[in-house]
Coordinates of C-alpha atoms and ligand atoms in Angstrom, one line a residue:
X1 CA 0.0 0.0 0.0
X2 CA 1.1 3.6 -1.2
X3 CA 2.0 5.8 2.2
X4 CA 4.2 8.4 1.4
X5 CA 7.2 9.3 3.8
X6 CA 6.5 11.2 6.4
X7 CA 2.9 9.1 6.8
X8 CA 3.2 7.2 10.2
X9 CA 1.9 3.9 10.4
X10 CA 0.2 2.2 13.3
X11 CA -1.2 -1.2 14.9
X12 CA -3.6 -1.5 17.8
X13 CA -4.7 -4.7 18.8
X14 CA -7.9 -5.1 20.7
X15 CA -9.5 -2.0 18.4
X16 CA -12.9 -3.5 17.2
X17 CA -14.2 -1.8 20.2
X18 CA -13.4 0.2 23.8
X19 CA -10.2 2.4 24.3
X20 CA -8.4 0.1 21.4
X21 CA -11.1 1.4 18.8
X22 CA -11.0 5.0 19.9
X23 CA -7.2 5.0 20.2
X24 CA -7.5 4.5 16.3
X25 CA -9.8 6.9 16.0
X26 CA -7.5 9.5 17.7
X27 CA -4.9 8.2 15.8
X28 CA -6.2 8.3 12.2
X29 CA -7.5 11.8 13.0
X30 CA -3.7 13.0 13.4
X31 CA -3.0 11.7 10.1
X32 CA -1.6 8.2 11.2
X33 CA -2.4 4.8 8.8
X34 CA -4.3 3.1 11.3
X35 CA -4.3 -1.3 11.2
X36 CA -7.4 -1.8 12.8
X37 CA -6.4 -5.1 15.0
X38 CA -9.0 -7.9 16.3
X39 CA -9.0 -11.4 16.6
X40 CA -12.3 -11.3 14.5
X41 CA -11.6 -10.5 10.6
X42 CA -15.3 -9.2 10.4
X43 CA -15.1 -7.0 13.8
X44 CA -11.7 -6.1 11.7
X45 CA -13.6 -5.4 8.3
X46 CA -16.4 -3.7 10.4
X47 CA -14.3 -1.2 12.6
X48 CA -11.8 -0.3 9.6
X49 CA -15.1 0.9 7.8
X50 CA -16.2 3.1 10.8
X51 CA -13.3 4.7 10.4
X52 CA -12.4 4.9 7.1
X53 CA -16.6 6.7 6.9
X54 CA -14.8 9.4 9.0
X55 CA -12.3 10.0 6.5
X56 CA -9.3 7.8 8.4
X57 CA -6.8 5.9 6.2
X58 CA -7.6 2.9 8.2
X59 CA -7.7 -1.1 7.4
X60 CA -8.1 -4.3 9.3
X61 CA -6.1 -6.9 10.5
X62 CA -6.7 -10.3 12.3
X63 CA -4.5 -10.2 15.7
X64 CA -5.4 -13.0 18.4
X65 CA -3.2 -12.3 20.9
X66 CA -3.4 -16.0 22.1
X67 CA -2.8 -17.3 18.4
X68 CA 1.3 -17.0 17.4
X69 CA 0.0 -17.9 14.2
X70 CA -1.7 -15.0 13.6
X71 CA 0.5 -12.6 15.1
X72 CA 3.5 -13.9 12.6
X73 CA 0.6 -13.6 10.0
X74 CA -0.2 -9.8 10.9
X75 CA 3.6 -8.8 11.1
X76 CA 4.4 -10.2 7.8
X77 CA 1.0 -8.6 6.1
X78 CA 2.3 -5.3 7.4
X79 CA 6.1 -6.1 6.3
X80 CA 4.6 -6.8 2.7
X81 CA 2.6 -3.9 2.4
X82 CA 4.6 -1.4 4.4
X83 CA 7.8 -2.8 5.4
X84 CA 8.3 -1.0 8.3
X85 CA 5.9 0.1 11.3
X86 CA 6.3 2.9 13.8
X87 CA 3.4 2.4 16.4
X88 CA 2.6 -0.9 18.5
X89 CA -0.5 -0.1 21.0
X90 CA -0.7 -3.2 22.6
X91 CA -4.1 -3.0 23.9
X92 CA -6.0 -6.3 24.1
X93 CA -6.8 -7.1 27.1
X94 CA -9.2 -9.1 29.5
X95 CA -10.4 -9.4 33.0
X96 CA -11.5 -12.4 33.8
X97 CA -12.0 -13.0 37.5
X98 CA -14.8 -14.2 39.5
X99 CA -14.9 -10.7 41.3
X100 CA -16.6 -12.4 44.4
X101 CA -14.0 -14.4 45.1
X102 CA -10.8 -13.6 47.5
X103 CA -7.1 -13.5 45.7
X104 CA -6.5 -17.3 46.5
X105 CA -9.7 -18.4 45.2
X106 CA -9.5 -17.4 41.9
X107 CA -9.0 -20.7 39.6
X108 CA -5.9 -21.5 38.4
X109 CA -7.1 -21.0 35.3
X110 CA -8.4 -17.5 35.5
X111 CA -4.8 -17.4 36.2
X112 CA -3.4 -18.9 33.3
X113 CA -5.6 -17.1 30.5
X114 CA -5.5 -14.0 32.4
X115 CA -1.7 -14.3 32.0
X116 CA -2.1 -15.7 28.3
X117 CA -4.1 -12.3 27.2
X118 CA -2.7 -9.7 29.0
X119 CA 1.0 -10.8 29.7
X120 CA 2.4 -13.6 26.8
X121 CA 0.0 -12.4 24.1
X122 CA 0.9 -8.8 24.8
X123 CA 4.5 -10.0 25.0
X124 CA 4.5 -12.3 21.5
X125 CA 3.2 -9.2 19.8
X126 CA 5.5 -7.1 21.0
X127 CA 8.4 -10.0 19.7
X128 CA 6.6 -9.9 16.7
X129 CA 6.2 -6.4 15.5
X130 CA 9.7 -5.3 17.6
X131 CA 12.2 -5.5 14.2
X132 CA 9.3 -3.6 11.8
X133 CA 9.3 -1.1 15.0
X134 CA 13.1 -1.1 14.6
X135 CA 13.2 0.1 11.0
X136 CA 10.9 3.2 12.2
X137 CA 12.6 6.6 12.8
X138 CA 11.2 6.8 16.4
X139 CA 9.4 3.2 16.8
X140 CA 6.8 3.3 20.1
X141 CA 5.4 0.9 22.1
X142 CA 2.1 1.8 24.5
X143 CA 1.9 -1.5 26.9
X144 CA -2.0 -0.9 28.3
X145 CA -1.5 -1.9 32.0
X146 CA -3.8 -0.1 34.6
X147 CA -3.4 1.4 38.0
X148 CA -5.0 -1.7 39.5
X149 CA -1.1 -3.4 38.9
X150 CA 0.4 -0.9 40.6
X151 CA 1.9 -3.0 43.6
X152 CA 2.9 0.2 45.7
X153 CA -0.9 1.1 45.8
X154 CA -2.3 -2.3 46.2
X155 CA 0.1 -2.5 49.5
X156 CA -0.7 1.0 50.9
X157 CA -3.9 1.3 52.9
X158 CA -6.2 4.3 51.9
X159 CA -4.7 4.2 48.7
X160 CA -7.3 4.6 45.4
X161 CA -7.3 1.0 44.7
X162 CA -6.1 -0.8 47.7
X163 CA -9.7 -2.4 48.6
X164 CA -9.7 -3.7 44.5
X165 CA -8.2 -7.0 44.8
X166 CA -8.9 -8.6 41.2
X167 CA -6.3 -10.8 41.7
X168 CA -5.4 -12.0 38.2
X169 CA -6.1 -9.2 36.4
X170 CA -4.1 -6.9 38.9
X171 CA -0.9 -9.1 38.9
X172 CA -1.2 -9.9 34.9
X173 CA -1.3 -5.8 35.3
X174 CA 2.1 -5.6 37.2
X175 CA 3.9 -8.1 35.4
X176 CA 3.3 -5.6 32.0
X177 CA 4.7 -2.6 33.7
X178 CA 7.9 -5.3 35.2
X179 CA 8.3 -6.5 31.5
X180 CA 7.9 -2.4 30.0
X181 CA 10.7 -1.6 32.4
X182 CA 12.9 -4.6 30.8
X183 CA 12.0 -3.7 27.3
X184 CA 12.7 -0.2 28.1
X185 CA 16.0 -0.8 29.3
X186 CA 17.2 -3.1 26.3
X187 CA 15.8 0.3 23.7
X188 CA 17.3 2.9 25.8
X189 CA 20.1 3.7 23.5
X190 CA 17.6 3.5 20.7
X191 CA 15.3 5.8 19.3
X192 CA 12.5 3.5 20.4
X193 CA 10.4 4.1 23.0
X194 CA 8.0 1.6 25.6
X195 CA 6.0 3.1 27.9
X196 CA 2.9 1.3 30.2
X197 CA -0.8 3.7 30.0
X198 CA -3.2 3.6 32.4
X199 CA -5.6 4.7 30.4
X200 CA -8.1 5.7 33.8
X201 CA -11.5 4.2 34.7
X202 CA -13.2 4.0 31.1
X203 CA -16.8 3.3 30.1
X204 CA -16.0 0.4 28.0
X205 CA -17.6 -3.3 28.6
X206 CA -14.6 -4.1 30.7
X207 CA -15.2 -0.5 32.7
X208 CA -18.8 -1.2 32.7
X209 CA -21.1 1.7 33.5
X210 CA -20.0 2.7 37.0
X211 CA -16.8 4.0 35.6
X212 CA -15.9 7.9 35.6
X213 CA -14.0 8.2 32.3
X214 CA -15.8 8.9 28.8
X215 CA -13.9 6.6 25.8
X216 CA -12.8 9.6 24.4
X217 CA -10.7 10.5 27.3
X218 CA -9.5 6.5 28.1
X219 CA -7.6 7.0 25.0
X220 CA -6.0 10.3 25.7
X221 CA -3.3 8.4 27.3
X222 CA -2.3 5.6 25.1
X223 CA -2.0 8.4 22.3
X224 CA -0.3 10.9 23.7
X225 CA 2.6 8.3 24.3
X226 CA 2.3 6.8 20.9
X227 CA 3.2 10.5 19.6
X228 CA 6.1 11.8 22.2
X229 CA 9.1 12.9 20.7
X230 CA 12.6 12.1 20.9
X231 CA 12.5 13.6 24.3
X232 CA 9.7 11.4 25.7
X233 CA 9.6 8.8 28.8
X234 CA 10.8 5.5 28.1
X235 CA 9.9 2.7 30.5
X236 CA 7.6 5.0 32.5
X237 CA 4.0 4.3 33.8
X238 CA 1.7 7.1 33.2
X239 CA -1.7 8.2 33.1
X240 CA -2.8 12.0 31.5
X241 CA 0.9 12.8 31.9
X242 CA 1.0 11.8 35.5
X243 CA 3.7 9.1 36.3
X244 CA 2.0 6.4 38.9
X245 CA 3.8 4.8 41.3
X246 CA 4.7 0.5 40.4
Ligands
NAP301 N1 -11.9 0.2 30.9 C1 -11.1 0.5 31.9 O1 -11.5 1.1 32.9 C2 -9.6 0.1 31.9 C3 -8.8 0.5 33.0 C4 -7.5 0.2 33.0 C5 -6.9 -0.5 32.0 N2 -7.7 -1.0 30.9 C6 -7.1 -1.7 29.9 O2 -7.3 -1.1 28.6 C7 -7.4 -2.1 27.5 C8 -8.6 -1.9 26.8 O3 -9.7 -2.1 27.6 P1 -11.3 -1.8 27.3 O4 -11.8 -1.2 28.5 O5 -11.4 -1.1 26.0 O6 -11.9 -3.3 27.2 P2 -12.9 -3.9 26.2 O7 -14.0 -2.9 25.9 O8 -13.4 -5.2 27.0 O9 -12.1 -4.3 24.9 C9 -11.1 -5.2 25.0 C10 -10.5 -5.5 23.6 O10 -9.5 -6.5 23.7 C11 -9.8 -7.5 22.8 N3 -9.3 -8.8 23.1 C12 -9.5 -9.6 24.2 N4 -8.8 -10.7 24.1 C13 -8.1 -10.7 22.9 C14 -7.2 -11.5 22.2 N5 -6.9 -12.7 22.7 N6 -6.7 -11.1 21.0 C15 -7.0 -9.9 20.5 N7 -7.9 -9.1 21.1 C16 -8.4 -9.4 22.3 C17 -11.3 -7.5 22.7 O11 -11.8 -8.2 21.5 P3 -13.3 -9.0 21.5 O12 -14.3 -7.9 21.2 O13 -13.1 -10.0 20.4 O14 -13.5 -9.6 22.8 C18 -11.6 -6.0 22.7 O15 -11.4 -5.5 21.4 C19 -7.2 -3.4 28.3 O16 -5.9 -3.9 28.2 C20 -7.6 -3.1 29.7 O17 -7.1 -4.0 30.6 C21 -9.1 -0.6 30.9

């Protein structure tokens, strides 16, 4: 596909609907290619025409997180078509846990497709994508983690979250901010950049309708670090440009 040179090009996985979808909205309407990921190649299709109707240079690709083979798939497609990409929003995500049970009740595995999602899918993406990132003038990476793995709070009483004790969720949470930090460390003398968003308490399925953050805000964050400069964070954990504590 024809982009010319300065056109950016960017993948969100998880975008057929939530923050992931208006993350590519937001993205599009600065001008950025969007790839349109979900694990569906209809919610794919469907989404990439929403967008495209609002006049964003967006298309679909098929990205289960849980599925290698369609990750390699993706990564090559966008290697054929555009050799090179310069925005990862690793987005998908799910929360699984029986939320009326205690941290060493929830099934094993909860556990182990909590982890699958959110921590090795995120992670095979990222191995994926990471030499198309590579070839990018300033290639970013937006891990989407959530204030609910921040272990500092979870261990301080009085703290915002220290009552919400979703046990899988929150630790699949904190292991994306431990591997960020990792990642960030091997780019640092690169022009690369991995940073973990807590995007805030969205009104998304997952969010559900008691949360305080409209979808147009949830994605304020993931953006605004798939766009810093050369001067940006690398390896922080931030939400609306305020760093939270791991
Ligand atoms: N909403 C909040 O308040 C909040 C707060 C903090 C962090 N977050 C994080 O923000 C991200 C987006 O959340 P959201 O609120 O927009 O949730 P959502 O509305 O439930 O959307 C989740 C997205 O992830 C996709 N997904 C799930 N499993 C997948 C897989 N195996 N492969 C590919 N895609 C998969 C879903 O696809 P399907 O439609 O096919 O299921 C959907 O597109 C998540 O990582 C979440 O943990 C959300």
């Amino acid at each position: 596909m024809a982009m010319n040179e300065q056109q950016q090009l960017a993948v969100v996985t998880g975008a057929n609907k939530g923050i992931g979808f208006e993350t590519a909205r937001q993205l599009g309407q600065k001008g950025i290619t969007v790839l349109v990921g979900a694990r569906d190649d209809a919610k794919a299709r469907l989404a990439a025409e929403k967008l495209r109707k609002d006049g964003i240079d967006a298309h679909g690709v098929v990205i289960d997180v849980n599925d290698a083979a369609s990750i390699t798939r993706a990564a090559a497609q966008v290697e054929r078509d555009y050799s090179l990409l310069d925005i990862l929003i690793n987005n998908a995500g799910v929360m699984l846990d029986d939320q009326k049970k205690k941290p060493s009740e929830q099934s094993l595995e909860v556990w182990r497709k909590t982890f699958d999602t959110n921590l090795f899918g995120l992670i095979a993406t990222t191995q994926a994508f990471l030499p198309l990132l590579r070839k990018s003038d300033g290639g970013r990476i937006v891990n989407l983690s959530s204030i609910l793995g921040s272990i500092h709070f979870h261990a301080t009483p009085g703290s915002p979250i220290y009552d919400n004790k979703v046990a899988a969720y929150n630790v699949s949470k904190s292991a994306v901010n431990a591997f960020t930090v990792q990642l960030a460390y091997e780019l640092k003398d690169t022009p690369m950049k991995v940073n973990a968003a807590h995007p805030g308490w969205v009104k998304t399925e997952m969010g559900g309708e008691g949360a305080t953050m409209e979808i147009s805000d949830g994605a304020k964050t993931s953006v605004a670090l798939a766009t810093v400069g050369p001067d940006g964070p690398n390896g922080a954990f931030l939400h609306m440009g305020e760093t939270l504590p791991w």
